[in-house]
């Protein structure tokens, strides 16, 4: 019996790498999704089924889940991957952009989860894999709203894991560090557009932009999306998946440093990283 795996946000980066990796397995039927299906036509050639799905549109989400359930009875595994970063300081970032980010990163994830759970409960099994971030446990300046969305994913995942365990449904959280995808470019673009070059936070924004660019270019600090896809595959297929998977050595080091040394020491680290801001 094959497992039907529904993945959101597969047009690029982690989602695309995950769809390609899982589509190569004989025991998995991958449903790759994106707002514009033409952007993922290549995934059909790799063996995936292609569906339109916009995680900010309820009708679109319902239609995608119905399509999988019509063929398989239930979604076997949901990978909530769709997300992006809206960067800027708390004072200067427009709340319209913040709301759009939460619609994708948090409410879309929550709604997709609500839609697949009835079928999973009836089947008595299922997997939900939420792609969070190391940014759900540590915070960098000029990224507060993005981090808040990922902190929300942490909370939702922890509650969900306990709630659905009696129904045979397993829930895992993936916490990637810096992954070399278009995410960094999107975040830098939103940071550049969040305020004028002469505003009160201009120096901080410039420092954050430099730091972000340098970190994503650094092979020791970042990793390719295939590294995350490999971990997601493990969470989807393992008999006893872990509750959390932190991806990249740098992410593990930062999370443990923040936890062990506390806020004061981490703030001191940030002051060193953002010197001149």
Rosetta silent file (secondary structure, phi, psi, omega in degrees, C-alpha in Angstrom):
SEQUENCE: XXXXXXXXXXXXXXXXXXXXXXXXXXXXXXXXXXXXXXXXXXXXXXXXXXXXXXXXXXXXXXXXXXXXXXXXXXXXXXXXXXXXXXXXXXXXXXXXXXXXXXXXXXXXXXXXXXXXXXXXXXXXXXXXXXXXXXXXXXXXXXXXXXXXXXXXXXXXXXXXXXXXXXXXXXXXXXXXXXXXXXXXXXXXXXXXXXXXXXXXXXXXXXXXXXXXXXXXXXXXXXXXXXXXXXXXXXXXXXXXXXXXXXXXXXXXXXXXXXXXXXXXXXXXXXXXXXXXX
SCORE:     score description
SCORE:     0.000 S_00000001
   1 L     0.000  131.969  179.578    0.000    0.000    0.000 S_00000001
   2 L   -91.525  152.738  178.350    1.348    3.404   -0.943 S_00000001
   3 E   -98.312  129.631  176.576    1.151    6.482    1.268 S_00000001
   4 E   -85.534  117.220 -178.139   -0.397    9.637   -0.197 S_00000001
   5 E  -112.280  119.133  179.796    1.801   12.590    0.770 S_00000001
   6 E  -103.025  121.881 -175.866    0.430   16.092    0.231 S_00000001
   7 E  -119.475  128.810  176.993    3.093   18.821    0.240 S_00000001
   8 L   -92.678  149.418  173.996    2.400   22.553    0.213 S_00000001
   9 L    65.828   58.553 -175.669    4.686   25.105   -1.430 S_00000001
  10 L  -104.272   13.658 -176.575    6.663   22.921   -3.840 S_00000001
  11 L   -70.964  -22.028 -179.460    7.520   25.496   -6.511 S_00000001
  12 L  -161.856  176.045  169.838   11.075   25.899   -5.201 S_00000001
  13 H    59.000 -136.399 -174.549   13.461   25.288   -2.332 S_00000001
  14 H   -61.485  -43.526 -178.304   12.655   22.824    0.431 S_00000001
  15 H   -61.795  -44.019 -179.933    9.222   21.917   -0.914 S_00000001
  16 H   -66.494  -44.776  179.718   10.490   21.098   -4.376 S_00000001
  17 H   -61.711  -36.764  179.071   13.449   19.102   -3.067 S_00000001
  18 H   -67.937  -43.956  179.079   11.103   17.150   -0.786 S_00000001
  19 H   -61.669  -42.260  179.575    8.659   16.376   -3.590 S_00000001
  20 H   -64.219  -42.696 -177.819   11.496   15.151   -5.825 S_00000001
  21 H   -66.798  -46.693 -177.443   12.968   12.970   -3.095 S_00000001
  22 H   -71.603  -31.123  179.908    9.698   11.368   -2.021 S_00000001
  23 H   -65.231  -20.302  179.752    8.513   10.889   -5.618 S_00000001
  24 L   -78.781   -9.786 -179.100   11.480    8.570   -6.157 S_00000001
  25 L   -87.270  139.939  179.944   10.080    6.140   -3.559 S_00000001
  26 L   -75.554  -21.026 -175.020    7.897    3.244   -4.695 S_00000001
  27 L   -96.764   12.265 -176.796    5.845    3.312   -1.482 S_00000001
  28 E  -132.507  136.052  167.870    4.785    6.970   -1.749 S_00000001
  29 E  -108.669  115.371 -175.306    2.415    8.881   -4.019 S_00000001
  30 E   -93.658  131.281  170.891    3.397   12.534   -3.890 S_00000001
  31 E  -109.508  102.804 -179.328    0.911   15.341   -4.419 S_00000001
  32 E   -90.384  136.023 -174.430    3.007   18.413   -5.151 S_00000001
  33 E  -132.355  155.114  174.576    1.179   21.726   -4.904 S_00000001
  34 E  -162.617  161.903  178.299    1.653   25.394   -5.666 S_00000001
  35 L   -60.414  -39.037  179.089   -0.530   28.417   -6.303 S_00000001
  36 L  -116.476  104.644 -175.869    0.347   28.201   -9.998 S_00000001
  37 H   -57.801  -26.663 -179.182    0.598   24.557  -11.148 S_00000001
  38 H   -63.058  -22.734 -179.853    2.597   25.540  -14.228 S_00000001
  39 H   -75.534  -12.295 -178.435    5.532   26.358  -11.923 S_00000001
  40 H  -122.655   22.598  179.567    5.751   22.721  -10.828 S_00000001
  41 H   -58.118  -34.167 -179.789    5.113   20.968  -14.141 S_00000001
  42 H   -62.942  -25.618  179.132    8.596   19.470  -13.912 S_00000001
  43 H   -69.944  -27.352  175.705    7.599   17.592  -10.766 S_00000001
  44 H   -64.745  -37.772  177.708    5.035   15.631  -12.773 S_00000001
  45 H   -66.668  -26.617  178.578    7.883   14.356  -14.914 S_00000001
  46 L   -82.681   -3.455  176.614    9.623   13.280  -11.701 S_00000001
  47 L   109.692    1.523 -179.460    6.604   11.142  -10.777 S_00000001
  48 L   -89.126  154.613  167.806    4.548   13.482   -8.605 S_00000001
  49 E   -86.120  141.168 -174.818    0.890   14.373   -9.031 S_00000001
  50 E  -112.757  128.487  179.278    0.478   18.130   -9.464 S_00000001
  51 E  -131.347  149.604  170.688   -2.332   20.129   -7.842 S_00000001
  52 E   -79.959  132.989  177.769   -3.197   23.813   -7.509 S_00000001
  53 L  -156.967  121.542  176.103   -3.206   24.890   -3.865 S_00000001
  54 L  -115.264  115.359 -174.910   -3.099   28.340   -2.324 S_00000001
  55 L   -75.282    4.140  171.923   -2.844   28.150    1.482 S_00000001
  56 L  -107.060    8.143 -177.662   -4.508   31.559    1.773 S_00000001
  57 L  -127.169  112.261 -173.425   -7.618   30.392   -0.137 S_00000001
  58 H   -63.470  -40.457 -179.797  -10.001   28.057    1.689 S_00000001
  59 H   -62.958  -38.916  178.848  -11.718   26.760   -1.447 S_00000001
  60 H   -64.812  -42.116  179.209   -8.343   25.905   -2.956 S_00000001
  61 H   -65.190  -43.688  179.188   -7.268   24.022    0.167 S_00000001
  62 H   -60.847  -43.251 -177.742  -10.535   22.090    0.325 S_00000001
  63 H   -63.594  -41.045 -179.218  -10.285   21.115   -3.336 S_00000001
  64 H   -65.711  -43.824  179.742   -6.738   19.794   -2.972 S_00000001
  65 H   -65.739  -41.346  178.227   -7.580   17.662    0.070 S_00000001
  66 H   -60.248  -39.623 -178.654  -10.724   16.330   -1.630 S_00000001
  67 H   -62.201  -41.934  178.985   -8.681   15.326   -4.687 S_00000001
  68 H   -69.595  -44.329 -177.850   -6.289   13.243   -2.570 S_00000001
  69 H   -66.330  -31.613  179.352   -9.061   11.718   -0.462 S_00000001
  70 H   -62.593  -30.864 -177.874  -11.070   10.783   -3.572 S_00000001
  71 H   -95.453  -30.629 -172.135   -8.213    8.550   -4.688 S_00000001
  72 H  -120.294   -5.353 -178.208   -6.777    7.313   -1.389 S_00000001
  73 L    87.440  -38.963  178.787   -9.561    7.692    1.181 S_00000001
  74 L  -157.408  156.477  171.140   -7.380    9.903    3.355 S_00000001
  75 L   -74.270  124.541 -179.039   -4.225   11.958    3.166 S_00000001
  76 L   -75.548  -39.490  179.190   -1.492    9.693    4.504 S_00000001
  77 E  -148.586  134.227  175.354    0.930   12.480    5.326 S_00000001
  78 E  -109.988  125.334  174.075    0.659   16.257    5.154 S_00000001
  79 E  -108.936  104.226  179.323    3.860   18.281    4.840 S_00000001
  80 E   -83.197   91.818 -174.730    3.062   21.888    5.739 S_00000001
  81 L  -106.857  -26.858 -173.267    5.968   23.580    3.977 S_00000001
  82 L   -57.263  132.090  179.455    4.541   26.779    2.449 S_00000001
  83 L   175.459  162.065  177.673    5.992   29.885    4.066 S_00000001
  84 L  -156.738  172.778 -177.348    8.143   32.959    3.574 S_00000001
  85 L  -111.811  124.307  173.336    9.874   35.721    5.534 S_00000001
  86 L  -105.686  108.325 -172.388    8.582   39.286    5.926 S_00000001
  87 L  -107.593  152.919  179.745   11.471   41.202    7.470 S_00000001
  88 L   151.479  165.910 -179.534   11.733   44.653    9.036 S_00000001
  89 L   -72.263  160.299 -178.080   11.685   46.280   12.452 S_00000001
  90 L   -60.491  -40.969 -177.093    8.621   46.035   14.675 S_00000001
  91 L   -70.780  -40.330 -168.210    7.904   49.776   14.397 S_00000001
  92 L   -92.727  -21.243 -174.786    8.376   50.216   10.663 S_00000001
  93 L   -73.234  128.934  179.457    6.956   47.050    9.094 S_00000001
  94 L   -66.060  134.382 -175.887    3.478   47.499    7.655 S_00000001
  95 H   -71.035  -18.881  174.757    0.938   45.279    9.372 S_00000001
  96 H   -61.814  -44.464  177.250   -0.699   44.411    6.061 S_00000001
  97 H   -66.191  -36.340  178.023    2.427   42.487    5.110 S_00000001
  98 H   -63.433  -43.662  179.561    2.582   40.936    8.558 S_00000001
  99 H   -62.842  -41.321  178.514   -1.002   39.700    8.237 S_00000001
 100 H   -62.209  -39.484  179.347   -0.252   38.185    4.813 S_00000001
 101 H   -64.380  -42.761  178.637    2.748   36.393    6.281 S_00000001
 102 H   -67.807  -33.201  176.318    0.681   34.961    9.121 S_00000001
 103 H   -59.452  -40.169  179.875   -2.009   33.868    6.660 S_00000001
 104 H   -80.467  -53.967 -170.428    0.590   31.752    4.878 S_00000001
 105 H   -73.335  -29.857 -173.078    2.938   30.676    7.663 S_00000001
 106 H  -117.371  -59.711 -173.220    0.383   30.064   10.430 S_00000001
 107 H   -70.589  -35.129  175.683   -3.278   30.122    9.397 S_00000001
 108 H   -63.564  -44.455  176.751   -2.698   28.243    6.135 S_00000001
 109 H   -59.661  -45.273 -178.729   -0.815   25.551    8.035 S_00000001
 110 H   -64.663  -42.554 -178.022   -3.569   25.365   10.640 S_00000001
 111 H   -68.601  -40.809  176.399   -6.358   25.153    8.071 S_00000001
 112 H   -59.580  -40.138  178.665   -4.635   22.446    6.034 S_00000001
 113 H   -62.473  -45.865  178.200   -4.237   20.487    9.253 S_00000001
 114 H   -58.740  -38.234 -175.043   -7.929   20.873   10.083 S_00000001
 115 H   -72.297  -34.300 -177.631   -8.913   19.656    6.638 S_00000001
 116 H   -86.594  -20.395 -172.215   -6.846   16.446    6.625 S_00000001
 117 H   -64.716  -40.117  179.492   -7.490   15.353   10.214 S_00000001
 118 H   -57.076  -43.151  178.550  -11.036   13.935    9.830 S_00000001
 119 H   -65.787  -40.814  177.977   -9.833   11.515    7.149 S_00000001
 120 H   -63.692  -42.018 -179.871   -6.752   10.583    9.149 S_00000001
 121 H   -63.410  -40.358  178.394   -8.824    9.933   12.281 S_00000001
 122 H   -64.448  -39.135  179.710  -11.184    7.680   10.343 S_00000001
 123 H   -73.819  -21.979 -179.081   -8.227    5.787    8.888 S_00000001
 124 L    78.422   19.538  179.037   -6.636    5.495   12.332 S_00000001
 125 L  -164.594  164.784  177.529   -3.273    6.707   11.098 S_00000001
 126 E   158.939  163.847  177.141   -1.491    9.657    9.526 S_00000001
 127 E  -131.839  139.148  170.001    1.485   11.961    9.656 S_00000001
 128 E  -127.014  122.818 -179.442    1.666   15.734    9.870 S_00000001
 129 E  -118.830  113.514 -179.790    5.064   17.305    9.321 S_00000001
 130 E   -99.922  127.284  177.992    5.285   21.048    9.933 S_00000001
 131 E   -90.301  103.901  176.649    8.240   22.941    8.511 S_00000001
 132 L   -96.304 -128.495 -178.118    9.139   25.533   11.110 S_00000001
 133 L  -171.489  156.782  168.156   12.539   27.101   11.577 S_00000001
 134 H   -60.541  -21.620  176.084   15.353   27.551   14.051 S_00000001
 135 H   -68.728   -1.390  171.049   13.747   31.010   14.040 S_00000001
 136 H   -88.975   -1.648  179.111   10.963   29.486   16.133 S_00000001
 137 L  -128.986  -17.344  175.190   13.373   29.227   19.041 S_00000001
 138 L  -134.230  156.745 -174.940   15.772   32.151   18.566 S_00000001
 139 L  -128.983  135.409  173.698   15.183   35.694   17.325 S_00000001
 140 L  -111.401  147.823 -179.946   17.322   38.050   15.277 S_00000001
 141 L   -61.380  150.047 -177.745   16.666   41.810   15.038 S_00000001
 142 L    70.953   11.579  177.246   14.609   43.039   12.081 S_00000001
 143 L  -130.397   18.515 -172.338   12.956   39.632   11.909 S_00000001
 144 H   -57.177  -41.213 -177.198   10.526   39.775   14.808 S_00000001
 145 H   -71.835  -38.200  175.679    7.339   39.231   12.817 S_00000001
 146 H   -63.014  -47.994  179.834    8.767   36.294   10.873 S_00000001
 147 H   -60.171  -38.438  178.648   10.057   34.747   14.088 S_00000001
 148 H   -59.868  -38.943  178.673    6.657   35.298   15.726 S_00000001
 149 H   -65.550  -36.457 -179.312    5.031   33.251   12.946 S_00000001
 150 H   -78.801  -30.411  170.996    7.494   30.421   13.510 S_00000001
 151 H   -61.696  -39.795  178.256    7.066   30.573   17.299 S_00000001
 152 H   -61.988  -40.544  178.196    3.342   30.120   16.570 S_00000001
 153 H   -62.671  -38.944  175.645    4.107   27.026   14.474 S_00000001
 154 H   -56.747  -49.582 -176.871    6.078   25.624   17.435 S_00000001
 155 H   -64.595  -45.666 -179.854    3.096   26.068   19.753 S_00000001
 156 H   -60.729  -41.991 -177.960    0.555   24.655   17.307 S_00000001
 157 H   -66.170  -42.453 -179.735    2.734   21.620   16.632 S_00000001
 158 H   -63.899  -42.456  178.264    3.303   20.847   20.308 S_00000001
 159 H   -66.406  -44.741 -176.836   -0.422   21.039   21.097 S_00000001
 160 H   -62.025  -42.133 -177.373   -1.397   19.057   18.002 S_00000001
 161 H   -56.145  -41.935  179.889    1.066   16.246   18.697 S_00000001
 162 H   -72.789  -41.548 -174.131   -0.609   15.532   22.052 S_00000001
 163 H   -64.988  -39.255 -171.555   -4.180   16.002   20.789 S_00000001
 164 H   -98.933   -5.203 -179.673   -4.033   13.587   17.858 S_00000001
 165 H   -55.914  -39.284 -179.821   -1.780   10.863   19.297 S_00000001
 166 H   -63.144  -16.264 -178.155   -4.779    8.768   20.503 S_00000001
 167 H   -97.503    9.477  178.925   -5.967    8.531   16.879 S_00000001
 168 L    80.763   16.739 -177.800   -2.730    7.015   15.586 S_00000001
 169 E  -104.037  129.483 -178.681   -1.538   10.285   14.045 S_00000001
 170 E  -107.175  140.513 -175.192    2.097   11.305   14.491 S_00000001
 171 E  -126.817  131.480  178.095    3.262   14.923   14.325 S_00000001
 172 E  -129.852  151.182  176.740    6.796   16.208   13.761 S_00000001
 173 E  -115.648  128.497  176.010    8.357   19.650   13.557 S_00000001
 174 E  -101.110  128.376 -177.357   11.253   20.378   11.204 S_00000001
 175 E  -121.460   81.685 -179.783   13.490   23.257   12.326 S_00000001
 176 E   -72.335  151.284  167.778   15.888   24.169    9.514 S_00000001
 177 L   -86.155 -141.672  179.515   18.700   26.636    9.937 S_00000001
 178 E   -75.332  120.181 -178.502   19.884   28.730    7.004 S_00000001
 179 E  -117.738  132.881 -174.989   18.976   26.921    3.787 S_00000001
 180 L   -77.370   84.030  177.213   20.248   28.123    0.419 S_00000001
 181 L  -132.459 -169.596  176.905   16.939   28.833   -1.325 S_00000001
 182 L   -75.881   -3.701 -179.178   15.149   31.949   -2.553 S_00000001
 183 H   -56.533  -46.714 -177.915   14.009   32.549    1.048 S_00000001
 184 H   -60.284  -40.567  178.818   17.037   34.738    1.802 S_00000001
 185 H   -65.809  -42.027  178.579   16.443   36.895   -1.272 S_00000001
 186 H   -62.259  -44.110  179.850   12.760   37.318   -0.397 S_00000001
 187 H   -63.689  -44.211  179.632   13.619   38.268    3.175 S_00000001
 188 H   -63.953  -37.660  178.984   16.292   40.752    2.075 S_00000001
 189 H   -64.721  -42.987  179.847   13.867   42.305   -0.432 S_00000001
 190 H   -68.005  -34.228  177.639   11.189   42.778    2.232 S_00000001
 191 H   -65.359  -44.174 -179.577   13.801   44.238    4.593 S_00000001
 192 H   -63.972  -32.129 -177.595   14.946   46.729    1.973 S_00000001
 193 L   -91.475   -0.200 -173.968   11.364   47.805    1.320 S_00000001
 194 L   -79.459  -20.320 -177.311   10.291   48.048    4.959 S_00000001
 195 L  -161.267  161.575  178.033   11.690   51.560    5.584 S_00000001
 196 L   -70.911  161.453 -175.834   13.527   54.431    3.986 S_00000001
 197 L   -71.342  -12.808 -177.481   17.307   54.513    3.903 S_00000001
 198 L  -113.724   15.149 -178.084   17.436   57.463    6.333 S_00000001
 199 L   -73.533  176.540 -177.118   14.988   56.244    8.991 S_00000001
 200 L   -65.678  -20.331 -179.368   15.801   55.703   12.657 S_00000001
 201 L  -109.169   17.323 -174.943   16.574   52.015   12.048 S_00000001
 202 H   -58.300  -44.269 -178.495   18.535   52.514    8.824 S_00000001
 203 H   -65.411  -40.700  178.831   21.839   51.351   10.320 S_00000001
 204 H   -64.658  -45.135  179.756   20.230   48.276   11.898 S_00000001
 205 H   -61.311  -41.657  179.343   18.451   47.332    8.663 S_00000001
 206 H   -64.274  -41.916  178.682   21.683   47.703    6.686 S_00000001
 207 H   -65.308  -40.463  178.596   23.566   45.565    9.205 S_00000001
 208 H   -63.983  -39.615  178.424   20.825   42.916    9.154 S_00000001
 209 H   -63.244  -46.390  179.036   20.918   42.853    5.355 S_00000001
 210 H   -62.542  -44.683 -177.968   24.707   42.408    5.324 S_00000001
 211 H   -63.102  -42.203 -179.456   24.590   39.739    8.009 S_00000001
 212 H   -64.295  -46.323 -179.158   21.852   37.814    6.219 S_00000001
 213 H   -62.223  -44.760 -178.702   23.633   37.889    2.871 S_00000001
 214 H   -65.186  -40.083 -177.693   26.947   36.804    4.372 S_00000001
 215 H   -66.860  -42.486  179.963   25.379   33.981    6.379 S_00000001
 216 H   -68.208  -28.109  178.246   23.505   32.497    3.414 S_00000001
 217 H   -78.007  -20.933 -174.572   26.710   32.595    1.331 S_00000001
 218 L   -80.129  113.159 -177.134   28.705   30.826    4.058 S_00000001
 219 L   -65.557  -23.615  179.050   28.743   27.085    3.353 S_00000001
 220 L   -76.655  -23.535 -177.711   29.627   26.367    6.992 S_00000001
 221 L   -99.814  -18.069 -174.375   26.507   28.162    8.236 S_00000001
 222 E  -123.788  174.409 -178.664   24.002   27.121    5.571 S_00000001
 223 E  -149.372  160.707  177.533   22.932   23.995    3.715 S_00000001
 224 L   -76.804  160.203 -178.562   21.150   23.042    0.471 S_00000001
 225 H   -62.630  -23.899  178.794   17.418   22.280    0.513 S_00000001
 226 H   -61.893  -27.351  177.858   18.136   18.600   -0.098 S_00000001
 227 H   -64.155  -37.844  178.499   19.439   18.403    3.486 S_00000001
 228 H   -75.153  -39.452  179.576   15.990   19.320    4.775 S_00000001
 229 H   -57.886  -38.604  179.171   14.218   17.071    2.261 S_00000001
 230 H   -63.178  -39.649  179.903   16.151   14.090    3.618 S_00000001
 231 H   -71.451  -40.265  177.549   14.982   14.852    7.158 S_00000001
 232 H   -61.502  -41.559  176.566   11.370   15.369    6.063 S_00000001
 233 H   -56.172  -42.265  179.207   11.489   11.978    4.340 S_00000001
 234 H   -62.586  -43.776 -179.038   12.577   10.459    7.656 S_00000001
 235 H   -65.129  -32.895 -178.643    9.715   12.171    9.516 S_00000001
 236 H   -77.066  -34.811 -169.026    7.194   10.931    6.938 S_00000001
 237 H  -108.926  -16.559 -176.381    8.392    7.332    6.726 S_00000001
 238 L   -66.683  144.898  177.495    9.985    6.413   10.083 S_00000001
 239 L   -64.022  -36.985  178.846    8.085    3.996   12.286 S_00000001
 240 L  -129.916   80.497 -177.909    8.722    6.213   15.304 S_00000001
 241 L   -67.122  150.913  177.578    9.386    9.736   14.048 S_00000001
 242 L   -76.000  157.711  177.052   10.924   12.278   16.391 S_00000001
 243 L   -68.610  -37.067 -176.892    8.945   15.231   17.709 S_00000001
 244 E  -137.306  142.447  173.113   11.595   17.678   16.457 S_00000001
 245 E  -130.391  114.406  175.371   14.335   17.622   13.864 S_00000001
 246 E   -92.457  128.248 -175.859   16.850   20.494   13.853 S_00000001
 247 E  -110.936  128.075 -179.639   18.609   20.746   10.490 S_00000001
 248 L    95.800  136.582  177.115   22.204   22.039   10.104 S_00000001
 249 H   -58.804  -37.653 -179.559   24.963   21.984   12.730 S_00000001
 250 H   -63.182  -39.697  178.450   24.921   25.794   12.931 S_00000001
 251 H   -63.721  -43.618  179.197   21.211   25.781   13.835 S_00000001
 252 H   -61.833  -41.408 -178.912   21.789   23.223   16.593 S_00000001
 253 H   -64.886  -43.300 -178.812   24.689   25.286   17.976 S_00000001
 254 H   -66.260  -43.519 -179.577   22.686   28.528   18.001 S_00000001
 255 H   -62.164  -44.917 -178.924   19.615   26.967   19.624 S_00000001
 256 H   -69.561  -35.949  177.504   21.675   25.325   22.362 S_00000001
 257 H   -61.998  -45.676  179.674   23.717   28.497   22.914 S_00000001
 258 H   -63.526  -41.100 -177.883   20.552   30.546   23.405 S_00000001
 259 H   -69.292  -42.470 -174.046   19.049   27.934   25.734 S_00000001
 260 H   -79.098  -37.822 -173.382   22.157   27.396   27.843 S_00000001
 261 H   -93.401  -18.713  177.608   23.485   30.951   28.127 S_00000001
 262 H    86.212  178.772 -172.631   20.203   32.851   28.404 S_00000001
 263 H   -66.898  -42.216 -175.652   18.985   36.152   27.008 S_00000001
 264 H   -61.567  -45.460 -179.653   21.784   38.392   28.266 S_00000001
 265 H   -67.341  -38.426  179.485   24.543   36.324   26.674 S_00000001
 266 H   -68.421  -37.351  175.350   22.619   35.946   23.418 S_00000001
 267 H   -61.415  -38.755  177.822   22.019   39.709   23.291 S_00000001
 268 H   -63.740  -40.931  176.278   25.766   40.206   23.724 S_00000001
 269 H   -60.540  -43.650  179.825   26.362   37.830   20.806 S_00000001
 270 H   -64.885  -38.682  178.655   23.907   39.827   18.677 S_00000001
 271 H   -61.346  -35.786  177.111   25.624   43.114   19.563 S_00000001
 272 H   -68.570  -41.061 -177.376   28.877   41.617   18.257 S_00000001
 273 H   -70.077  -32.057 -175.725   27.189   40.411   15.057 S_00000001
 274 L  -109.101   35.562  177.710   25.433   43.730   14.434 S_00000001
 275 L   -58.139  136.658  179.364   28.285   46.067   15.293 S_00000001
 276 L    93.662   -7.214  179.960   27.786   49.489   13.731 S_00000001
 277 L   -79.704    0.000    0.000   23.999   49.250   13.770 S_00000001
